[in-house]
Amino acid sequence: MSEHLTEADVRGIAEYTRIGMTEDEVAQMTVDLNAIIDSLSPITEYDLEGVPPTFHPIGALVNVMCEDLERQSFTQEVALQNAPKQQDGCFLIPSVLGDGGDR
């Protein structure tokens, strides 16, 4: 296995990303990252002469958003008609924080 990254490189990356690592973790991560890089080596065997770099997987696509159009919507009554619980024209749902109960 080649050494693409040293332990110093891994310590630098960990410091930059603010990940605390012990010396044992740095050593293991160095081995793991070098193994990952080695597993990608078959990519270097492709002949890419004349192939332009791709910066976006969809090519020259600029805007995939459609225009905002105003259209008829549900009334409040229709939106609430299948709600298991409602109060004052709003959905009443179980609390996910605190001491429980409906909110």
C-alpha positions as a Python dict, from the first residue, in 0.01 Angstrom:
ca = {
    (1, 'M'): (0, 0, 0),
    (2, 'S'): (131, 345, -93),
    (3, 'E'): (148, 627, 155),
    (4, 'H'): (-45, 915, 0),
    (5, 'L'): (-113, 1081, 334),
    (6, 'T'): (111, 1098, 637),
    (7, 'E'): (4, 1112, 1000),
    (8, 'A'): (93, 1482, 991),
    (9, 'D'): (-153, 1528, 702),
    (10, 'V'): (-427, 1351, 898),
    (11, 'R'): (-354, 1561, 1209),
    (12, 'G'): (-378, 1875, 994),
    (13, 'I'): (-710, 1766, 845),
    (14, 'A'): (-844, 1679, 1191),
    (15, 'E'): (-735, 2015, 1327),
    (16, 'Y'): (-885, 2201, 1031),
    (17, 'T'): (-1217, 2021, 1071),
    (18, 'R'): (-1198, 2048, 1451),
    (19, 'I'): (-1216, 1675, 1509),
    (20, 'G'): (-1032, 1562, 1820),
    (21, 'M'): (-828, 1248, 1759),
    (22, 'T'): (-596, 1042, 1978),
    (23, 'E'): (-260, 926, 1843),
    (24, 'D'): (-405, 576, 1792),
    (25, 'E'): (-698, 721, 1597),
    (26, 'V'): (-463, 930, 1382),
    (27, 'A'): (-257, 620, 1302),
    (28, 'Q'): (-565, 412, 1213),
    (29, 'M'): (-720, 694, 1008),
    (30, 'T'): (-393, 731, 814),
    (31, 'V'): (-403, 361, 725),
    (32, 'D'): (-775, 379, 633),
    (33, 'L'): (-744, 690, 415),
    (34, 'N'): (-442, 551, 231),
    (35, 'A'): (-635, 227, 166),
    (36, 'I'): (-929, 427, 30),
    (37, 'I'): (-701, 627, -201),
    (38, 'D'): (-535, 303, -319),
    (39, 'S'): (-877, 153, -396),
    (40, 'L'): (-940, 443, -636),
    (41, 'S'): (-622, 380, -837),
    (42, 'P'): (-804, 203, -1127),
    (43, 'I'): (-952, 541, -1217),
    (44, 'T'): (-605, 659, -1321),
    (45, 'E'): (-592, 389, -1591),
    (46, 'Y'): (-863, 551, -1807),
    (47, 'D'): (-752, 746, -2113),
    (48, 'L'): (-904, 1087, -2056),
    (49, 'E'): (-713, 1273, -2325),
    (50, 'G'): (-947, 1525, -2485),
    (51, 'V'): (-1228, 1471, -2234),
    (52, 'P'): (-1335, 1809, -2096),
    (53, 'P'): (-1373, 1835, -1719),
    (54, 'T'): (-1728, 1818, -1586),
    (55, 'F'): (-1801, 2076, -1321),
    (56, 'H'): (-2170, 1989, -1293),
    (57, 'P'): (-2320, 1647, -1359),
    (58, 'I'): (-2603, 1796, -1565),
    (59, 'G'): (-2375, 1998, -1789),
    (60, 'A'): (-2493, 2339, -1905),
    (61, 'L'): (-2827, 2323, -1725),
    (62, 'V'): (-2873, 2664, -1567),
    (63, 'N'): (-3210, 2681, -1395),
    (64, 'V'): (-3435, 2388, -1313),
    (65, 'M'): (-3695, 2593, -1128),
    (66, 'C'): (-4029, 2661, -1290),
    (67, 'E'): (-4199, 2996, -1277),
    (68, 'D'): (-4407, 3069, -967),
    (69, 'L'): (-4770, 3078, -1067),
    (70, 'E'): (-5059, 3187, -851),
    (71, 'R'): (-5340, 2935, -855),
    (72, 'Q'): (-5641, 2820, -656),
    (73, 'S'): (-5552, 2662, -322),
    (74, 'F'): (-5735, 2471, -50),
    (75, 'T'): (-5965, 2661, 180),
    (76, 'Q'): (-5888, 2638, 549),
    (77, 'E'): (-6193, 2419, 602),
    (78, 'V'): (-6087, 2171, 331),
    (79, 'A'): (-5730, 2157, 466),
    (80, 'L'): (-5857, 2081, 818),
    (81, 'Q'): (-6140, 1843, 731),
    (82, 'N'): (-5933, 1525, 784),
    (83, 'A'): (-5730, 1655, 1078),
    (84, 'P'): (-5768, 1423, 1378),
    (85, 'K'): (-5761, 1725, 1609),
    (86, 'Q'): (-5796, 2097, 1545),
    (87, 'Q'): (-5828, 2412, 1751),
    (88, 'D'): (-5905, 2769, 1649),
    (89, 'G'): (-5867, 2687, 1278),
    (90, 'C'): (-5526, 2521, 1320),
    (91, 'F'): (-5394, 2165, 1331),
    (92, 'L'): (-5356, 2042, 1688),
    (93, 'I'): (-5057, 1810, 1712),
    (94, 'P'): (-4884, 1623, 1995),
    (95, 'S'): (-4593, 1808, 2151),
    (96, 'V'): (-4251, 1666, 2069),
    (97, 'L'): (-4072, 1874, 2334),
    (98, 'G'): (-4142, 1940, 2696),
    (99, 'D'): (-4391, 1753, 2906),
    (100, 'G'): (-4617, 1635, 2623),
    (101, 'G'): (-4975, 1731, 2556),
    (102, 'D'): (-5123, 1890, 2248),
    (103, 'R'): (-4992, 2215, 2100),
}
